[in-house]
Coordinates of C-alpha atoms in Angstrom, one line a residue:
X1 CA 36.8 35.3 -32.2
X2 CA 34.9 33.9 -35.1
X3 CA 32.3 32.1 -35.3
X4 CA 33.6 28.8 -37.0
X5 CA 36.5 29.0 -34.3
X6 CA 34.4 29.4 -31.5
X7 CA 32.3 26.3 -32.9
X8 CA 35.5 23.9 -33.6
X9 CA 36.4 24.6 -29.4
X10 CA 36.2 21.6 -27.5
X11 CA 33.7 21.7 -24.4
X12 CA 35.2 22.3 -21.0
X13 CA 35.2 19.3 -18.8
X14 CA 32.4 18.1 -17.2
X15 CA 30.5 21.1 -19.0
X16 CA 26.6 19.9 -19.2
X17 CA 26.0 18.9 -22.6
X18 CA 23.3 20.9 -24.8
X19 CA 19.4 19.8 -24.0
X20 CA 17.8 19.8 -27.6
X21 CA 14.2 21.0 -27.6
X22 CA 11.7 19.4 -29.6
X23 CA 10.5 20.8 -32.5
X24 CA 7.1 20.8 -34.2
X25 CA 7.8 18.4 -37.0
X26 CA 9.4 16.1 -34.7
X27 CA 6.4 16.2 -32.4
X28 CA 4.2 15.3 -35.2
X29 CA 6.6 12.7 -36.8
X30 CA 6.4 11.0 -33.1
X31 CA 2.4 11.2 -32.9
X32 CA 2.3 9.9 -36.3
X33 CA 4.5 6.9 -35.3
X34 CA 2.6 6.4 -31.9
X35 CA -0.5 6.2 -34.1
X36 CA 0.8 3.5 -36.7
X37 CA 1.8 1.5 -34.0
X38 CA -1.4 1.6 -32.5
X39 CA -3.3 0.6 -36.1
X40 CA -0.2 -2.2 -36.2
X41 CA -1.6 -3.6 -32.8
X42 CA -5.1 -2.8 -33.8
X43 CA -4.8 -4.9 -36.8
X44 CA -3.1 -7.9 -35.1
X45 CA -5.8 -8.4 -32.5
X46 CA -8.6 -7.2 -33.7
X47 CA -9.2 -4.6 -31.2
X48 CA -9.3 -1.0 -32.1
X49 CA -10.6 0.6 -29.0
X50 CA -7.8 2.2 -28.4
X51 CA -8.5 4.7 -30.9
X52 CA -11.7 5.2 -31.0
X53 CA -13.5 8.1 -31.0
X54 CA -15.3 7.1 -27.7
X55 CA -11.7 6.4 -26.1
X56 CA -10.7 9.7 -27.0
X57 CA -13.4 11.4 -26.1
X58 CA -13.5 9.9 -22.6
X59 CA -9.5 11.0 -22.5
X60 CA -10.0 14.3 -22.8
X61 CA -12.9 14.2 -20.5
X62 CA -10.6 13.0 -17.7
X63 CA -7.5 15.1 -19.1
X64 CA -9.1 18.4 -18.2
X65 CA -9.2 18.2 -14.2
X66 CA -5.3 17.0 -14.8
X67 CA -5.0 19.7 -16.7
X68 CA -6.5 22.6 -15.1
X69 CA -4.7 21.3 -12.1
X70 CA -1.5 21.2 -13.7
X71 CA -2.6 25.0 -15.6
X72 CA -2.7 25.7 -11.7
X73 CA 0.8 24.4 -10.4
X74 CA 2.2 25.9 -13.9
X75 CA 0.9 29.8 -13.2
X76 CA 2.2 29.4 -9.0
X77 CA 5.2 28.2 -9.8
X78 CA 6.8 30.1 -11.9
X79 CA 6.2 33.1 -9.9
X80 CA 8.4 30.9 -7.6
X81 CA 5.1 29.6 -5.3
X82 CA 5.2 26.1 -4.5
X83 CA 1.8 25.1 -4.8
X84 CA 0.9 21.5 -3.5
X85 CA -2.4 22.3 -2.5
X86 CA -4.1 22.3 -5.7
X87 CA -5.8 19.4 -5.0
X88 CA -7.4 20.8 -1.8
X89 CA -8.4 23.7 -4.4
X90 CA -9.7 21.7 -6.1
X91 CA -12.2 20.1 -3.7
X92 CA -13.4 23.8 -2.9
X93 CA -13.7 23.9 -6.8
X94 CA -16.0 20.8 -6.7
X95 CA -17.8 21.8 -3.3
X96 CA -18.8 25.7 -4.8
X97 CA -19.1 24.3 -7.6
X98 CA -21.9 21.6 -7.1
X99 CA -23.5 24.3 -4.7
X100 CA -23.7 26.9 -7.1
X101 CA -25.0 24.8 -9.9
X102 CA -27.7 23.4 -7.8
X103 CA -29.0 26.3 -6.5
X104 CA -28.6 28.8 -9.7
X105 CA -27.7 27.1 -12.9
X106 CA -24.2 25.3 -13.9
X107 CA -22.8 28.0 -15.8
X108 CA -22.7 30.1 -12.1
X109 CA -21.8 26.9 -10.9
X110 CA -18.6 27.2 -12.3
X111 CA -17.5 30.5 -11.2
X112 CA -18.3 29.7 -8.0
X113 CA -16.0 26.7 -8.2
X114 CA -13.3 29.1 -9.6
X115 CA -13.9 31.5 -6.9
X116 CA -13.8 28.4 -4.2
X117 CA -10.3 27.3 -5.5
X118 CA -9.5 31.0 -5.8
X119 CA -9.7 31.5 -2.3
X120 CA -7.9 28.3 -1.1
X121 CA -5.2 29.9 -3.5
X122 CA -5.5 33.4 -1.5
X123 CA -5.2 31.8 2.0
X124 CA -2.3 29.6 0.7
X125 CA -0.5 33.3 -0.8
X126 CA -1.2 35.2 2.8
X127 CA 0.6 32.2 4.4
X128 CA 3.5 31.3 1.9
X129 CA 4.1 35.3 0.6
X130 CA 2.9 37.1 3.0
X131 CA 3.5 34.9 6.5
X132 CA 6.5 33.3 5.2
X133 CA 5.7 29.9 6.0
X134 CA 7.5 26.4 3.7
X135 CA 5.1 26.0 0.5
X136 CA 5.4 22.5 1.2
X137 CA 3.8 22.8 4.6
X138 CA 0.9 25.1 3.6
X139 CA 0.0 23.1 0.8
X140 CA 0.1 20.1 2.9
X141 CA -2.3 21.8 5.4
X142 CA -4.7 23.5 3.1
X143 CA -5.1 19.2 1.4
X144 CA -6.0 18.6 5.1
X145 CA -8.5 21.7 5.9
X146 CA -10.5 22.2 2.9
X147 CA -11.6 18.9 2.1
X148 CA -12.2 18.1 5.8
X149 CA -14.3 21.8 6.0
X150 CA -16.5 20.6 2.8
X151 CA -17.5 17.5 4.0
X152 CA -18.5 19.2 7.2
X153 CA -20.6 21.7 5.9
X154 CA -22.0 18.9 2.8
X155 CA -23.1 17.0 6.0
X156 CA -25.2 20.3 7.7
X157 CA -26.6 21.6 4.8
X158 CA -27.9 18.6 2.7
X159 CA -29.0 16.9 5.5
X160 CA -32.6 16.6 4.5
X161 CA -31.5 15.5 1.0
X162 CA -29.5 12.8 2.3
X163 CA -31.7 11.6 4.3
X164 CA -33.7 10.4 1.3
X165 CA -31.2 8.1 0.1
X166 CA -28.5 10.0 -2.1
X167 CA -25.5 9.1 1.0
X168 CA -24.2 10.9 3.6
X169 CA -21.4 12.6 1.2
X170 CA -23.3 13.3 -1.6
X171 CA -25.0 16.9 -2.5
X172 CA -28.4 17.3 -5.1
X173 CA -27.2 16.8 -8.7
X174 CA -27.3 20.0 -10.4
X175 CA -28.2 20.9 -14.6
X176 CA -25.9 19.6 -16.8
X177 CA -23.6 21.6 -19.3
X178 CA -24.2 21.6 -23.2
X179 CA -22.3 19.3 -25.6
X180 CA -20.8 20.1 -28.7
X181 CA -20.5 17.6 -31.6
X182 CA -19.6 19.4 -35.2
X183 CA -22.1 18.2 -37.9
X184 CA -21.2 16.9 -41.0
X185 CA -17.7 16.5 -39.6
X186 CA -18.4 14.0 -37.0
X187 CA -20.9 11.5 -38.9
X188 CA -17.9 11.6 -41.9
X189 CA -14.9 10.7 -39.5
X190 CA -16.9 8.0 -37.8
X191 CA -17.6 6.3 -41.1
X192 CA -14.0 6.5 -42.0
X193 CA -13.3 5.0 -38.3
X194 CA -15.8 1.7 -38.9
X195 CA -13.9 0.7 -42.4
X196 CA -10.8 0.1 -39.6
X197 CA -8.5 0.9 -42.5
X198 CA -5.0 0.8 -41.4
X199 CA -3.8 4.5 -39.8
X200 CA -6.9 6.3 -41.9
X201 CA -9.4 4.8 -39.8
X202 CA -7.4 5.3 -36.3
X203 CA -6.8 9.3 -37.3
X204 CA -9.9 9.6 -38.2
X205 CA -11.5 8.2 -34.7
X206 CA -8.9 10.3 -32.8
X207 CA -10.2 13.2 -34.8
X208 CA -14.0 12.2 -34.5
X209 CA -13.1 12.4 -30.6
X210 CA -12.4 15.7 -30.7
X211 CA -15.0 16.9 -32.6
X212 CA -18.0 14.6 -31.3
X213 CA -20.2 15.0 -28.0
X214 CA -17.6 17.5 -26.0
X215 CA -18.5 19.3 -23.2
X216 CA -17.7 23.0 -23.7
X217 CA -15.7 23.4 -20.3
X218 CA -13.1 21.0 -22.3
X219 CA -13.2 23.6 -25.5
X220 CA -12.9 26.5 -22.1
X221 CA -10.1 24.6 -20.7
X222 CA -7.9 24.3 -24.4
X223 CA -8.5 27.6 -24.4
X224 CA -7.1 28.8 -21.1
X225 CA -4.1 26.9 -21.9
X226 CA -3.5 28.8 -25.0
X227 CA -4.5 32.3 -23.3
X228 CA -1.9 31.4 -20.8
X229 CA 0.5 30.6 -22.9
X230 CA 0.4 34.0 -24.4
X231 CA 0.1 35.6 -21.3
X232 CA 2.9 34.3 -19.6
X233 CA 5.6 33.8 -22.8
X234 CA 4.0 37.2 -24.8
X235 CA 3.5 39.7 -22.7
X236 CA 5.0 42.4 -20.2
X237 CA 2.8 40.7 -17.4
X238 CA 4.0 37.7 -18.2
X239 CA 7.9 38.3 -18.1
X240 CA 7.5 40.0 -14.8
X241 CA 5.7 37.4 -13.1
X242 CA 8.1 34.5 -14.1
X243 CA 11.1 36.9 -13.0
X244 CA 9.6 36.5 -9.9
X245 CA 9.9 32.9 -10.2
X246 CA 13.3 33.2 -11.3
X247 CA 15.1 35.9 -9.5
X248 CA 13.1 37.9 -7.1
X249 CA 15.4 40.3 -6.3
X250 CA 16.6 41.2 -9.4
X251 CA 13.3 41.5 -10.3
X252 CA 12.4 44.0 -7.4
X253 CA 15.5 46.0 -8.1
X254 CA 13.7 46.8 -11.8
X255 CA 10.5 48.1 -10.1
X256 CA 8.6 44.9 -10.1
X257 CA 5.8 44.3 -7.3
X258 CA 7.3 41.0 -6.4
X259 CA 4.5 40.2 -4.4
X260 CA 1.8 41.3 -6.1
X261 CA 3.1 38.9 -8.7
X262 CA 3.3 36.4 -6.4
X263 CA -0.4 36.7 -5.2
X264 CA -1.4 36.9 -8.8
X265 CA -0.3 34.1 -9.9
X266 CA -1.0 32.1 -6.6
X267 CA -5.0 33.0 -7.0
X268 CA -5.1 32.3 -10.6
X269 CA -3.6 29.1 -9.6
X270 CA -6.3 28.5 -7.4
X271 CA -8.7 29.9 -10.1
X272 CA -7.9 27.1 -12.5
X273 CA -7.9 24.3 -9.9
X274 CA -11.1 25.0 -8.8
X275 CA -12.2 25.0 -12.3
X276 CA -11.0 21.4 -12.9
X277 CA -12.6 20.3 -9.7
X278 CA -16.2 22.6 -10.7
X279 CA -15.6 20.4 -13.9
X280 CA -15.9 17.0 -11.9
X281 CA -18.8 18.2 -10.0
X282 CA -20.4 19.5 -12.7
X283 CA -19.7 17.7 -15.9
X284 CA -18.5 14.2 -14.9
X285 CA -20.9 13.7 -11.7
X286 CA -23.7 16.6 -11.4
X287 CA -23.2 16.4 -7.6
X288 CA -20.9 16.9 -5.0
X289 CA -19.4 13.7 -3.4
X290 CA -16.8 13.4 -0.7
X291 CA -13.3 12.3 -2.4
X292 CA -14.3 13.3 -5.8
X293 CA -11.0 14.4 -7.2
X294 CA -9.7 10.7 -5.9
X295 CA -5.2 12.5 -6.3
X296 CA -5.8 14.7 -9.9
X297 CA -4.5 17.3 -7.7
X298 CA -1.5 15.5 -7.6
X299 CA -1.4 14.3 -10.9
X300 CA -2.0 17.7 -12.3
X301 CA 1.1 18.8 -10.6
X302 CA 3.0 15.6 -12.0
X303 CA 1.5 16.8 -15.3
X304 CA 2.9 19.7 -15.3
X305 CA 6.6 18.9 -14.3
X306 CA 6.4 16.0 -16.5
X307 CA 5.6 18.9 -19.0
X308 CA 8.7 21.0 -17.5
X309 CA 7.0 23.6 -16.3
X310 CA 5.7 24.8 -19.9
X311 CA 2.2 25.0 -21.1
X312 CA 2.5 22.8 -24.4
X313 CA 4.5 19.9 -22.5
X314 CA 1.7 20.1 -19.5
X315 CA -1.3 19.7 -22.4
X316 CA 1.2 16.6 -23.4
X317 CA 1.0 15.2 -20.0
X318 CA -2.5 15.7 -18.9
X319 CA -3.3 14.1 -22.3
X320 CA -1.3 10.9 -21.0
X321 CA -2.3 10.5 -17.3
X322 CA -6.5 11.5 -18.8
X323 CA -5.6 8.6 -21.5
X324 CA -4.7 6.1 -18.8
X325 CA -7.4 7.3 -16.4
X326 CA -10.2 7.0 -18.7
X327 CA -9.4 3.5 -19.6
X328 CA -11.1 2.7 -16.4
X329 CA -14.0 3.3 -18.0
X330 CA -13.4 1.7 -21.3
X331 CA -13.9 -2.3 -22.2
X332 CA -11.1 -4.1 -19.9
X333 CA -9.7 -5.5 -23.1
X334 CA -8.2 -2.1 -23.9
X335 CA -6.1 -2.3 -21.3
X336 CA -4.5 -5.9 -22.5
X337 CA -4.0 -4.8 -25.7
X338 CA -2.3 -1.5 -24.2
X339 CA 0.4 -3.8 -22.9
X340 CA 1.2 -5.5 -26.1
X341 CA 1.6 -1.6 -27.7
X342 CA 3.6 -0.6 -25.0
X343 CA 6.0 -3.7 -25.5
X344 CA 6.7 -2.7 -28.8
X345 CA 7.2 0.8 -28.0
X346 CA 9.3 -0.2 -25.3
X347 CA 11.3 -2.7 -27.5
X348 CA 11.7 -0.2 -30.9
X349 CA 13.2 2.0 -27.4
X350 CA 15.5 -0.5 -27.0
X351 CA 17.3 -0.1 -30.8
X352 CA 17.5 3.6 -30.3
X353 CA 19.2 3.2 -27.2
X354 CA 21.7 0.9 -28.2
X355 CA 22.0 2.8 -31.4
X356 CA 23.2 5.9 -29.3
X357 CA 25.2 3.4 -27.2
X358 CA 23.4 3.6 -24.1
X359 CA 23.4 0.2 -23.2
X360 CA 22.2 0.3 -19.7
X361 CA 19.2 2.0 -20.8
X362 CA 18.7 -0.6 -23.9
X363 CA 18.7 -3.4 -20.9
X364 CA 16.0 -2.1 -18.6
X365 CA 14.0 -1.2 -22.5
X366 CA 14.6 -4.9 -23.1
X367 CA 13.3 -5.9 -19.7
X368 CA 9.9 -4.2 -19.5
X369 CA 9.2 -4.9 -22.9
X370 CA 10.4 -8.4 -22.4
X371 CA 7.9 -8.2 -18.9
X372 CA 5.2 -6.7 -21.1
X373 CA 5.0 -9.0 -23.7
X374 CA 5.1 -11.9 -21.6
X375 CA 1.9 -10.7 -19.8
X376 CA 0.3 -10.1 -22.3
X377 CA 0.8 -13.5 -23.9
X378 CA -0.1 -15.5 -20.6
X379 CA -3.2 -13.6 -19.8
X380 CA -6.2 -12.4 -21.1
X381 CA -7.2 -9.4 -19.5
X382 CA -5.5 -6.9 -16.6
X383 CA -7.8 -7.3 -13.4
X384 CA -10.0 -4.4 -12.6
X385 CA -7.5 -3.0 -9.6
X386 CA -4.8 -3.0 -12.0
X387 CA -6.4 -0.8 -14.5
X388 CA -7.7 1.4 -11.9
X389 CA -4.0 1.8 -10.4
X390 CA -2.5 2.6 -14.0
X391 CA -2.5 6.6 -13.9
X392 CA -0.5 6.0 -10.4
X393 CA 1.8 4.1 -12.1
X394 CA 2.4 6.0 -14.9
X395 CA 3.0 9.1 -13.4
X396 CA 5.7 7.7 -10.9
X397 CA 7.1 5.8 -14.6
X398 CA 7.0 9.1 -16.5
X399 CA 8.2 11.5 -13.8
X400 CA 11.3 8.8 -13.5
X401 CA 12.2 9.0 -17.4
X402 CA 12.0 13.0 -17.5
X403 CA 13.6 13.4 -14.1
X404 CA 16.7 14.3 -16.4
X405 CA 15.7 16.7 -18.6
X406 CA 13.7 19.3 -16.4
X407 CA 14.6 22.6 -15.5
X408 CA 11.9 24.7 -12.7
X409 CA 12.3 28.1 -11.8
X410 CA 15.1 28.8 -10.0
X411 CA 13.7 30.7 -7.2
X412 CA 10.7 28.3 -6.7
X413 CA 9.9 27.6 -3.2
X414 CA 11.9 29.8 -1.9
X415 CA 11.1 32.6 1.1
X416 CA 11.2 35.6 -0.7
X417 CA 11.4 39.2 1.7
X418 CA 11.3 42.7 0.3
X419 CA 14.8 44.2 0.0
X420 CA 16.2 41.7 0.9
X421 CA 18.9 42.2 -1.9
X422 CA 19.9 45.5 -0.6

């Protein structure tokens, strides 16, 4: 059958239609248009903090325990773990972490929050891999032990330090990490930013955040995304471990250790969420302090399915939900003039929608940006438990919209047995 003739056949009924990937260009074309709207908005009122190099900077402060978090989930899952304790890994990350950098130096202090999450990922291997227990109920319980265990022993062993005033949760602060900010570079861009020309100035400070005042464990954490990427998608290792994740058995019958695979990718997984909880610990407090990593567990797994399960859509998401949650942080105005953007985005949604015809969808667009607007226009700021709320929110709004379009493992969460495809 040719190939024109095989083109010109009608699909079968009901036959899913074709998901389109993204490419590069189009990813670019949609940053560049997210950033013109942004210089729009910033033009009309004045405001330009949301792309400023401080805003950025903060974003990918908060984007790394998301993302390390979500690097987590990514590795565990698909080697077909279910991994819902990452954010109990990541308090052991915080915990060692702290503990390590006060008594040594911060650099050890970050192994040893690797190593803590490392072994929260080893215990929750022996039970899912080896035991056979539901991923969803070890994950559950290692959320409940581990950060119930560290405040325990934070209690015993700082007790004299507390005692002089620092709280009864809170550990010695520890040295803090180096920053890196790019001479030359950094003083140019933030000239450029100040003239508040329309879309030079706003790349410029998004660029000028990237390059000014970083800590090095968010140039470490870029870079284990990228290593991943090439270990997982580029290499032998890779291929067998997402088989795993995919078809165990199939796998198995080709030679592969299924679960050494699985345990693998189950303590790196704990590796990288201890790292993300080391970084909050380390970077963002200096100290250990009981509900420090306050659901990025969580939100690193939401990261990562909002990314479907791929290492270039998770850096997507854990830039999002770090965006929101650092705005926290930023001048409350930021937040009110974030509603008036996202009403526009929201309503230029609404055309494409009802260009493809999906007029349901261009509704519910027209709503929210309708909703939007109007609070905007009636207020003039977002009160302070709003803005705090606002990562929550947007990752139960983004999981919602991608819902459709994702595709995990097929074998994740399952019980997996040796031989038992013969």
């Amino acid at each position: 059958m040719s190939t024109a003739t095989a083109a010109a056949r009608p699909k079968a009924p009901g036959a899913p239609a074709k998901k389109r990937k993204l490419s590069w260009p189009v990813v670019l074309l949609l940053i560049a248009g997210a950033l013109a709207l942004f210089s729009a908005v910033g033009m009309a009122t004045g405001n330009h903090s949301l792309t400023s190099s401080g805003q950025i900077t903060a974003a990918l402060s908060a984007a790394v325990p998301i993302g390390m978090a979500g690097l987590g989930g990514l590795w565990s899952e698909r080697a077909g773990v279910v991994n819902i304790g990452l954010e109990g890994m990541m308090v052991a990350g915080t915990f060692c972490g702290a503990w390590a950098g006060y008594l040594v130096n911060p650099w050890v202090g970050l192994l040893a929050g690797m190593a803590g999450g490392a072994l929260g990922g080893l215990l929750h291997a022996v039970i899912t891999v080896t035991v056979g227990v539901d991923h969803i109920v070890s994950g559950v319980g290692i959320n409940l032990l581990i950060p119930g265990i560290c405040a325990y022993v934070n209690r015993i062993y700082y007790k004299d330090y507390v005692s002089v005033g620092a709280g009864a949760n809170q550990s010695p602060p520890a040295d803090p990490l180096p920053y890196i900010t790019i001479p030359g570079l950094s003083p140019w861009l933030e000239g450029i930013e100040k003239h508040h020309w329309f879309f030079v100035s706003d790349v410029a400070g998004v660029l000028g955040g990237m390059v000014t005042n970083i800590s090095v464990v968010v140039v470490l954490a870029a870079a284990l995304i990228v290593v991943s990427y090439f270990a997982l998608w580029r290499t032998v290792f890779g291929l067998r471990l997402r088989s795993c994740g995919e078809n165990p058995t199939a796998a198995e019958s080709l030679g592969v250790n299924v679960y050494k695979y699985k345990y693998l990718a189950v303590i790196a997984s704990g590796a990288f969420a201890g790292l993300g909880g080391a970084y909050l610990s380390l970077v963002a407090a200096h100290f250990y302090k009981d509900g420090q990593t306050n659901g990025r567990g969580f939100i690193g797994l939401a990261a990562m399915i909002f990314g479907n399960w791929m290492p270039g859509g998770l850096s997507m998401g854990a830039g999002l939900f770090g965006f929101t949650d650092s705005l926290q942080l930023r001048d409350p105005q930021s937040v009110h003039v974030l509603l008036l953007t996202v009403s526009i985005a929201m309503a230029i949604l609404a055309l494409w929608q009802l260009y493809r015809r999906k007029y349901t969808a261009t509704v519910i667009s027209l709503v929210v940006a309708g909703g939007l607007g109007a609070w905007y226009a009636l207020t003039d700021e977002v009160q302070r438990p709003l803005i705090v709320a606002t990562p929550y929110v947007i990752t139960l709004v983004v999981l919602s919209l991608a819902s459709q379009r994702l595709r995990m493992p097929k074998a994740d969460g399952q019980i997996y047995r040796k031989g038992e495809g013969k």
